XYZ file of C-alpha atoms in Angstrom:
617
model
C 15.997 13.218 -10.339
C 18.360 15.567 -8.486
C 18.141 14.312 -4.894
C 20.641 16.838 -3.573
C 18.628 19.754 -4.986
C 15.347 18.258 -3.733
C 16.656 17.957 -0.171
C 17.988 21.505 -0.255
C 14.752 22.894 -1.699
C 12.778 21.112 1.028
C 15.256 22.392 3.667
C 16.110 18.881 4.869
C 19.361 19.837 6.590
C 19.557 18.420 10.134
C 19.129 14.652 10.460
C 19.123 12.319 13.468
C 19.633 8.545 13.296
C 18.423 6.583 16.330
C 19.474 2.917 16.541
C 20.528 0.775 19.509
C 23.142 -0.941 17.325
C 25.146 2.282 17.734
C 25.248 1.855 21.516
C 28.342 0.964 23.545
C 26.338 0.433 26.739
C 26.927 -2.958 28.348
C 24.712 -4.918 30.737
C 24.787 -8.433 32.177
C 22.329 -9.730 29.574
C 24.782 -8.685 26.836
C 27.551 -10.778 28.429
C 25.112 -13.641 28.908
C 24.433 -13.682 25.157
C 28.170 -14.225 24.551
C 29.233 -16.501 27.408
C 27.140 -17.534 30.399
C 30.246 -18.282 32.467
C 31.542 -14.747 31.988
C 28.231 -13.285 33.142
C 28.228 -15.657 36.117
C 31.630 -14.497 37.389
C 30.141 -11.100 38.237
C 28.145 -12.838 40.949
C 30.955 -15.055 42.254
C 33.160 -13.271 44.862
C 35.487 -16.298 44.914
C 36.373 -15.960 41.225
C 39.847 -14.355 40.805
C 38.587 -12.330 37.839
C 35.766 -10.992 40.039
C 38.283 -9.778 42.610
C 40.447 -8.191 39.892
C 37.415 -6.468 38.365
C 36.328 -5.053 41.754
C 39.834 -3.635 42.217
C 39.510 -1.869 38.821
C 36.181 -0.361 39.880
C 37.643 0.777 43.211
C 40.567 2.447 41.416
C 38.046 4.417 39.367
C 36.241 5.515 42.515
C 33.126 3.383 41.989
C 31.221 1.900 44.927
C 29.909 -1.537 43.944
C 27.163 -1.256 46.564
C 25.536 1.514 44.506
C 25.851 -0.199 41.098
C 22.667 -2.153 40.240
C 24.339 -4.006 37.341
C 28.026 -4.803 37.782
C 28.440 -5.096 34.005
C 27.379 -1.494 33.338
C 30.787 0.083 34.206
C 32.210 -1.883 31.250
C 30.479 0.691 29.045
C 33.425 2.949 29.957
C 36.288 2.294 27.539
C 38.975 2.942 30.151
C 37.434 0.413 32.553
C 37.093 -2.133 29.739
C 40.774 -1.840 28.939
C 41.782 -2.507 32.559
C 39.240 -5.270 33.194
C 40.276 -8.968 33.253
C 40.671 -10.518 29.807
C 37.582 -12.720 30.141
C 35.417 -9.639 30.645
C 37.127 -7.390 28.103
C 37.046 -10.137 25.431
C 33.329 -10.726 25.996
C 32.600 -6.999 25.735
C 34.670 -6.812 22.556
C 32.552 -9.577 20.994
C 29.338 -7.765 21.983
C 30.529 -4.530 20.372
C 31.757 -6.331 17.239
C 28.342 -7.939 16.867
C 26.694 -4.524 17.166
C 29.140 -3.041 14.673
C 28.157 -5.668 12.097
C 24.472 -5.004 12.791
C 25.064 -1.286 12.291
C 26.276 -1.758 8.689
C 22.882 -0.603 7.284
C 23.139 2.562 9.382
C 26.560 3.290 7.915
C 25.097 2.798 4.433
C 22.389 5.340 5.238
C 25.016 7.753 6.522
C 27.028 7.320 3.324
C 23.926 7.940 1.219
C 23.134 11.131 3.116
C 26.698 12.383 2.804
C 26.613 11.597 -0.909
C 23.500 13.742 -1.358
C 25.183 16.772 0.175
C 24.128 16.511 3.821
C 27.029 17.778 5.936
C 28.600 15.311 8.365
C 28.211 17.750 11.260
C 24.464 17.890 10.534
C 23.995 14.143 11.132
C 23.610 13.174 14.802
C 23.498 9.631 16.162
C 21.614 8.349 19.204
C 21.554 4.834 20.631
C 18.625 5.316 23.020
C 15.106 6.762 22.601
C 16.110 10.154 23.904
C 16.879 13.371 22.036
C 17.839 16.523 23.987
C 14.984 19.018 24.177
C 17.099 21.749 22.572
C 17.867 19.642 19.487
C 15.642 20.081 16.422
C 15.800 18.110 13.196
C 14.267 17.997 9.740
C 14.404 14.199 9.453
C 14.635 11.511 12.127
C 15.496 7.930 11.113
C 14.511 5.438 13.822
C 15.063 1.704 14.315
C 11.693 0.044 15.037
C 13.101 -2.424 17.589
C 14.945 0.291 19.439
C 15.489 -1.004 22.985
C 16.644 -4.592 23.618
C 15.059 -5.799 20.359
C 11.676 -4.484 21.476
C 9.388 -1.899 19.869
C 7.664 -1.042 23.144
C 9.355 2.350 23.527
C 9.689 3.207 19.829
C 6.278 4.643 18.921
C 5.955 6.699 22.159
C 9.423 8.088 21.415
C 8.497 9.054 17.838
C 5.260 10.607 19.079
C 7.149 12.718 21.611
C 9.666 13.865 18.980
C 6.883 14.865 16.571
C 5.157 16.757 19.395
C 8.402 18.557 20.281
C 8.759 19.709 16.661
C 5.111 20.687 16.114
C 5.785 24.432 16.249
C 8.783 24.354 13.897
C 8.534 26.274 10.629
C 8.948 23.083 8.585
C 7.326 19.814 9.691
C 9.477 16.988 11.015
C 9.665 13.878 8.837
C 10.397 10.345 10.012
C 11.676 7.109 8.499
C 10.873 4.050 10.605
C 13.151 1.163 9.659
C 13.895 -2.418 10.645
C 15.675 -5.556 9.500
C 12.564 -7.499 10.577
C 10.658 -6.590 7.427
C 8.007 -9.313 7.733
C 7.064 -8.251 11.259
C 7.031 -4.578 10.313
C 4.891 -5.323 7.259
C 2.323 -7.135 9.426
C 2.027 -4.046 11.661
C 2.257 -1.598 8.754
C -1.358 -0.391 8.799
C -1.499 0.158 12.572
C 1.554 2.371 13.002
C 0.446 5.602 11.314
C -2.979 5.813 13.009
C -1.280 5.389 16.396
C 1.120 8.256 15.658
C -1.407 10.278 13.628
C 1.332 10.690 11.028
C 0.556 10.599 7.308
C 2.604 8.834 4.665
C 3.871 12.257 3.569
C 5.414 12.679 7.025
C 6.575 9.138 7.786
C 7.808 6.279 5.641
C 8.261 2.691 6.814
C 11.300 0.971 5.311
C 13.446 -2.119 5.541
C 17.039 -1.367 6.484
C 19.424 -1.271 3.494
C 21.114 -4.657 3.907
C 23.118 -4.135 0.711
C 24.116 -1.258 -1.528
C 21.393 -2.326 -3.985
C 18.747 -1.420 -1.384
C 19.927 2.180 -1.371
C 18.073 2.917 -4.600
C 14.803 2.471 -2.677
C 16.108 4.790 0.024
C 17.031 7.386 -2.608
C 13.467 7.248 -3.885
C 12.085 7.574 -0.363
C 14.256 10.595 0.428
C 13.233 12.215 -2.851
C 9.546 11.597 -2.151
C 9.782 12.895 1.417
C 11.436 16.055 0.144
C 8.702 16.483 -2.496
C 5.923 15.860 0.037
C 7.261 18.085 2.801
C 5.469 21.299 1.708
C 2.142 19.392 1.666
C 2.314 17.618 5.029
C 0.168 20.158 6.853
C -2.506 20.126 4.135
C -2.633 16.310 3.947
C -2.709 15.797 7.701
C -5.245 18.592 8.129
C -7.561 16.738 5.730
C -7.006 13.394 7.485
C -7.507 14.990 10.890
C -10.641 16.897 9.900
C -12.139 13.869 8.149
C -11.345 11.547 11.048
C -12.912 13.996 13.466
C -15.982 14.373 11.255
C -16.389 10.604 10.919
C -16.153 10.120 14.673
C -18.608 12.937 15.401
C -21.061 11.818 12.728
C -20.886 8.170 13.800
C -21.249 9.071 17.479
C -24.209 11.348 16.746
C -25.908 8.655 14.680
C -25.195 5.972 17.278
C -26.914 8.133 19.889
C -29.915 8.774 17.656
C -30.347 5.056 16.990
C -31.360 4.670 20.630
C -34.417 6.809 19.838
C -35.766 4.130 17.497
C -38.596 2.072 18.966
C -40.565 -0.908 17.738
C -42.938 1.304 15.759
C -40.006 2.944 13.952
C -38.537 -0.442 13.063
C -41.969 -1.599 11.907
C -42.214 1.455 9.626
C -38.781 0.688 8.162
C -39.758 -2.936 7.592
C -43.070 -1.950 6.013
C -41.371 0.616 3.762
C -38.768 -1.903 2.619
C -41.489 -4.469 1.968
C -43.611 -1.999 -0.018
C -40.493 -1.099 -1.998
C -39.901 -4.817 -2.610
C -36.454 -4.431 -1.083
C -34.515 -6.574 1.345
C -35.092 -5.314 4.903
C -31.409 -5.605 5.864
C -30.173 -3.801 2.769
C -32.823 -1.085 3.132
C -31.867 -0.328 6.751
C -28.142 -0.399 5.904
C -28.797 2.066 3.077
C -30.777 4.381 5.382
C -28.056 4.358 8.029
C -25.208 4.895 5.541
C -27.004 7.820 3.887
C -27.803 9.346 7.261
C -24.127 9.065 8.169
C -23.123 10.576 4.813
C -25.502 13.507 5.361
C -23.962 14.217 8.755
C -20.481 13.939 7.270
C -21.291 16.324 4.415
C -22.542 18.938 6.867
C -19.123 19.140 8.513
C -17.388 22.081 6.803
C -13.899 21.249 8.039
C -13.508 18.520 5.416
C -14.398 20.811 2.527
C -12.102 23.592 3.690
C -9.164 21.202 4.076
C -9.839 19.637 0.661
C -9.999 23.021 -1.065
C -6.613 23.950 0.380
C -5.091 20.621 -0.628
C -6.703 20.656 -4.078
C -5.345 24.097 -4.944
C -1.835 22.948 -4.024
C -2.112 19.724 -6.012
C -3.181 21.472 -9.222
C -0.037 23.580 -9.205
C 2.189 20.653 -8.194
C 0.786 18.215 -10.774
C 1.692 20.538 -13.628
C 5.401 19.967 -12.996
C 5.668 16.644 -11.166
C 4.572 13.037 -11.456
C 3.603 12.033 -7.925
C 5.123 8.579 -7.477
C 3.645 5.771 -5.377
C 5.162 5.561 -1.924
C 8.448 3.640 -1.694
C 8.117 1.579 1.476
C 7.544 -1.996 2.617
C 3.735 -1.991 2.492
C 1.264 -1.692 -0.366
C 0.917 2.049 -0.767
C -1.862 1.730 -3.369
C -4.181 -0.413 -1.235
C -5.899 2.615 0.312
C -6.799 4.304 -2.990
C -7.876 0.976 -4.518
C -10.118 0.369 -1.513
C -11.707 3.809 -1.873
C -12.363 3.283 -5.565
C -13.769 -0.206 -5.004
C -16.194 1.047 -2.352
C -17.578 3.519 -4.902
C -18.845 0.583 -6.973
C -19.201 -2.469 -4.708
C -21.152 -3.015 -1.502
C -19.414 -4.665 1.433
C -20.287 -7.867 3.217
C -21.706 -11.173 1.981
C -24.285 -10.908 -0.790
C -25.898 -14.347 -0.703
C -26.143 -17.143 1.869
C -25.777 -20.329 -0.189
C -26.162 -22.563 2.846
C -29.886 -21.828 2.955
C -30.484 -22.997 -0.625
C -32.951 -25.936 -0.467
C -31.093 -28.198 -2.889
C -33.076 -31.290 -1.923
C -36.464 -29.557 -1.760
C -39.187 -29.222 -4.376
C -38.952 -26.966 -7.421
C -41.476 -24.610 -5.799
C -39.341 -24.278 -2.638
C -36.279 -23.493 -4.751
C -38.163 -20.796 -6.661
C -39.474 -19.295 -3.411
C -35.928 -19.218 -2.044
C -34.664 -17.459 -5.170
C -37.502 -14.935 -5.024
C -36.558 -14.102 -1.436
C -32.761 -13.987 -1.844
C -31.986 -12.709 -5.363
C -31.516 -8.937 -5.296
C -31.193 -6.190 -7.868
C -27.515 -5.448 -8.555
C -26.242 -8.844 -7.404
C -23.336 -10.296 -9.408
C -23.380 -14.083 -9.841
C -20.861 -16.509 -11.328
C -22.020 -19.496 -13.363
C -20.397 -22.912 -13.339
C -18.439 -22.048 -16.499
C -16.805 -19.053 -14.771
C -18.833 -16.306 -16.449
C -20.232 -13.407 -14.421
C -23.855 -12.248 -14.693
C -25.417 -9.081 -13.286
C -28.996 -9.345 -12.069
C -31.027 -6.352 -13.295
C -34.413 -7.876 -12.473
C -36.436 -5.187 -10.745
C -37.284 -6.054 -7.147
C -40.983 -5.451 -7.756
C -41.042 -7.995 -10.604
C -39.707 -10.656 -8.275
C -41.879 -9.642 -5.340
C -45.098 -9.624 -7.339
C -44.508 -13.020 -8.951
C -47.083 -15.561 -7.752
C -46.182 -19.146 -6.976
C -48.121 -20.434 -9.955
C -46.370 -17.963 -12.295
C -42.728 -18.764 -11.479
C -42.366 -20.501 -14.834
C -43.725 -17.444 -16.688
C -41.925 -14.499 -14.980
C -38.468 -13.917 -16.455
C -35.290 -12.652 -14.853
C -32.935 -10.198 -16.565
C -29.263 -11.201 -16.348
C -26.570 -9.225 -18.184
C -23.343 -10.935 -19.232
C -20.107 -9.836 -17.628
C -16.955 -9.321 -19.660
C -13.531 -9.454 -18.045
C -11.223 -7.047 -19.790
C -7.969 -5.198 -19.571
C -8.068 -1.419 -19.731
C -5.810 -1.510 -22.796
C -8.175 -3.539 -24.962
C -11.634 -2.556 -23.750
C -14.164 -2.476 -26.556
C -15.565 1.018 -26.939
C -19.265 1.033 -27.783
C -22.549 2.060 -26.202
C -23.473 -1.540 -25.434
C -20.524 -1.966 -23.063
C -20.473 -0.586 -19.524
C -17.206 -0.977 -17.606
C -16.393 -0.795 -13.921
C -13.173 0.889 -12.841
C -12.252 -1.454 -10.004
C -11.887 -5.181 -9.474
C -14.157 -7.124 -7.151
C -11.181 -8.128 -4.983
C -7.683 -6.761 -4.496
C -6.086 -9.912 -5.917
C -7.768 -9.763 -9.340
C -6.187 -8.076 -12.352
C -9.098 -7.797 -14.800
C -11.981 -5.376 -14.393
C -15.592 -6.307 -15.073
C -17.708 -4.839 -17.815
C -21.280 -5.574 -18.841
C -22.285 -6.435 -22.386
C -25.830 -5.096 -22.723
C -26.217 -7.025 -25.993
C -25.642 -10.371 -24.270
C -28.432 -11.123 -21.818
C -30.214 -14.131 -20.358
C -33.885 -14.190 -19.464
C -34.553 -17.507 -17.718
C -37.774 -17.899 -15.795
C -37.627 -17.803 -12.004
C -38.393 -21.523 -11.946
C -35.749 -22.380 -14.531
C -32.987 -20.386 -12.840
C -33.907 -21.616 -9.352
C -33.497 -25.224 -10.453
C -30.256 -24.484 -12.320
C -28.784 -22.620 -9.334
C -27.594 -25.849 -7.737
C -25.280 -26.462 -10.711
C -22.316 -24.437 -9.473
C -23.740 -20.907 -9.312
C -22.029 -18.669 -6.724
C -22.233 -15.031 -5.682
C -19.380 -12.633 -6.489
C -20.691 -9.534 -4.754
C -23.237 -6.786 -5.063
C -22.975 -3.498 -6.909
C -23.978 -0.316 -5.198
C -27.525 0.712 -5.961
C -26.571 3.740 -8.069
C -24.144 1.636 -10.123
C -26.754 -1.032 -10.849
C -29.409 1.604 -11.581
C -27.059 3.341 -14.007
C -26.493 0.107 -15.930
C -30.228 -0.600 -15.926
C -30.921 2.905 -17.242
C -28.419 2.452 -20.085
C -29.937 -0.901 -20.885
C -33.469 0.491 -21.012
C -32.454 3.465 -23.094
C -28.990 3.726 -24.647
C -29.530 7.456 -25.023
C -29.909 8.078 -21.280
C -26.891 8.865 -19.169
C -26.408 8.817 -15.419
C -23.472 10.909 -14.234
C -21.188 9.054 -11.852
C -18.245 10.336 -9.888
C -15.003 9.715 -11.717
C -13.003 6.759 -10.469
C -9.481 5.540 -10.995
C -8.705 2.633 -13.312
C -5.609 0.656 -12.301
C -4.181 -2.632 -13.584
C -1.140 -4.864 -13.222
C 1.777 -4.897 -15.651
C 4.261 -7.551 -16.725
C 7.343 -7.052 -18.785
C 10.957 -7.844 -19.472
C 14.260 -5.996 -19.279
C 17.265 -6.672 -21.491
C 20.199 -4.832 -22.997
C 19.783 -3.211 -26.398
C 22.814 -5.134 -27.630
C 21.226 -8.430 -26.607
C 18.028 -7.664 -28.521
C 19.904 -6.362 -31.551
C 21.899 -9.589 -31.888
C 19.071 -11.987 -30.976
C 17.502 -14.410 -33.441
C 14.112 -12.876 -34.388
C 12.466 -16.294 -34.001
C 13.816 -16.785 -30.476
C 11.323 -16.715 -27.627
C 11.133 -13.477 -25.693
C 13.704 -13.491 -22.895
C 15.139 -11.148 -20.309
C 14.702 -10.181 -16.678
C 11.040 -10.499 -15.698
C 9.300 -7.308 -14.585
C 6.055 -6.549 -12.800
C 4.324 -3.331 -11.868
C 1.100 -1.442 -12.293
C -0.462 1.220 -14.491
C -3.138 3.832 -13.919
C -5.271 5.734 -16.382
C -4.243 9.406 -16.175
C -6.078 11.501 -18.749
C -4.993 10.779 -22.315
C -2.064 8.623 -21.203
C -1.396 5.814 -18.750
C 0.983 6.222 -15.819
C 3.378 3.256 -15.613
C 5.329 2.051 -12.577
C 7.547 -0.981 -12.080
C 7.595 -2.374 -8.527
C 10.442 -2.521 -6.014
C 11.263 -6.179 -6.659
C 11.590 -5.512 -10.396
C 13.826 -2.530 -9.748
C 16.047 -4.695 -7.551
C 16.121 -7.415 -10.248
C 17.234 -4.880 -12.870
C 19.976 -3.606 -10.569
C 21.198 -7.160 -9.986
C 21.042 -8.144 -13.666
C 22.587 -5.011 -15.199
C 24.859 -3.420 -12.560
C 26.954 -1.659 -15.210
C 23.959 -0.039 -16.912
C 22.165 1.479 -13.907
C 21.442 5.204 -13.966
C 19.192 7.635 -12.148
C 16.928 7.731 -15.217
C 15.856 4.190 -14.288
C 14.178 5.605 -11.191
C 11.733 7.460 -13.427
C 10.223 4.153 -14.514
C 9.827 3.175 -10.860
C 8.432 6.535 -9.785
C 6.191 6.798 -12.837
C 6.207 7.803 -16.482
C 3.230 8.593 -18.669
C 2.842 6.819 -22.018
C 0.086 5.854 -24.393
C -0.314 2.195 -25.339
C 2.226 1.455 -28.074
C 4.284 4.494 -27.119
C 8.008 4.691 -26.372
C 10.142 6.796 -24.082
C 13.813 7.134 -25.010
C 16.450 8.756 -22.846
C 19.172 6.898 -20.955
C 16.989 3.797 -21.355
C 14.262 2.802 -23.822
C 10.822 2.142 -22.358
C 8.095 0.690 -24.593
C 4.476 0.234 -23.551
C 3.365 -2.737 -25.681
C -0.284 -3.102 -26.660
C 0.101 -6.895 -26.454
C 2.744 -9.232 -25.069
C 5.485 -9.863 -27.661
C 5.956 -13.589 -28.263
C 9.460 -13.442 -29.709
C 12.529 -11.261 -29.931
C 11.450 -10.335 -33.458
C 8.049 -9.167 -32.204
C 9.750 -6.904 -29.675
C 12.060 -5.509 -32.363
C 9.037 -4.788 -34.563
C 7.238 -3.108 -31.675
C 10.230 -0.868 -31.048
C 10.581 -0.137 -34.785
C 13.749 1.682 -33.905
C 16.523 -0.125 -35.808
C 18.837 2.868 -35.964
C 18.701 3.212 -32.194
C 19.232 -0.533 -31.682
C 22.156 -0.697 -34.079
C 24.017 2.288 -32.619
C 27.070 1.112 -30.642
C 26.611 3.711 -27.904
C 23.215 2.204 -27.058
C 24.289 -1.443 -26.739
C 24.749 -1.219 -22.957
C 21.491 0.651 -22.442
C 18.503 -1.125 -20.947
C 15.256 -1.780 -22.826
C 12.218 -2.029 -20.579
C 9.186 -3.528 -22.327
C 5.923 -3.711 -20.359
C 2.393 -4.844 -21.165
C -0.866 -5.585 -19.411
C -0.541 -8.614 -17.117
């Protein structure tokens, strides 16, 4: 990764850093934070230091009647030097405190200079104000910019982006703060307010140590790589947002045209279709909205432009996940999950008549159990209901013990060890963002309890997991009914968590083969990308490696963070050795066997190199 070349290729030349820790402006509140007595003397005409200070101001031609804050002249170095010692000492302490706080800014400056940015091309500002004739390629802004408040920060960034909108190359922004937890909590709200994509703006914690700079290097590299695509990405987001708003507004207006007869028709249609009235109306509205959205040509035009660019770019680059404080993969995971799972609650357990008769329980089940619903039994197993709605609806009270349900067994699996056969149907996403395993359905393992039997057993710890989208459930039902039939679904992304360990090659080479696996713990994620999997370790793991092996760090390590493609069981050897284990090694000997690379391990030149072993979490 040649960061200097990337910045030059992207024409990132002029950079502005805006941070109030760079300011030398003084006000009464600053003095108050150091010593209340010092601040008080500015309002006490009887204090000798007050009289001496007024004489200094008079010598400099200042009229105290026109100065709203008597501490503000202390911003002038010459006045500070002549001021009474109590005042000058307090100001010195304020500026020393700011200097310490500005250490991260100096680290950023050093990083930029080290990547070839000229010192004269880096400008510093301590207030949210950039001259109108100044134009930059990158602006780095402190989130709490004025008096530890963010109130003026986003309007300032918005105005700077607007000022640069007609420039040949789009302005990019890094928003930073030492208050990482607060910034992380507001992470998802900032970009929509500014209408700035992740390709334009990254949100980072300030580099509090030199180790943090590796994340900043990655961010700068990614911004440089993304710069040519900012217009295409933001054009898509803008066109899609506009289309969603127009389509939703148009549909909201048309809903007012519905009368009681229309609602009665919808209810009757849902009833005749043996469907839940709520789900039927939700499906009608969502499809109506989708139809309106599909008719908006701006989305398609923007996607074609972006798609053509991505094809060319993907041939030569692995596009890394965003290096910033928030979860950059949450958005794509959410999109993929919504392709397979419905939103909202799927079953109201509070209405289950646990103390009622067996008939009442069966009637409740008949009314509430829906096609495509995923249930969890008391032993933790998942079951997909593929009972057709009409079979439930047409069941008579006296036949509840004769009409059977169709429940298909769920199988939790890891993408690395999924069984490949026509009886298994796998989802690509997890039911929630916290789970690591994906669900599959074993069409050979089914249950067919009667309505009566299942209704009475439901009280024994059964819960609802969620509800598959209708096309997903129908596809599984079609495969079940005829293994030869196929229903084409839109391709989705499969992603899973990784665990691993990092250790020096010399450590592994000399380790007892029977010793338990040891090293620096790693975590990350992998995604299925064609014939290979794309592997990434996370920021915390990268920081742990830096801390554990400071003498063995190299830029090649960033490739594992930004993404490398390997098949399960494969190895990547360069400055480091990366192995993608099919299963977790239990001992040092297992890891040696997995590497199967004794000559490499035994070579003296490799003893200080890092081995990164990862496997499915």
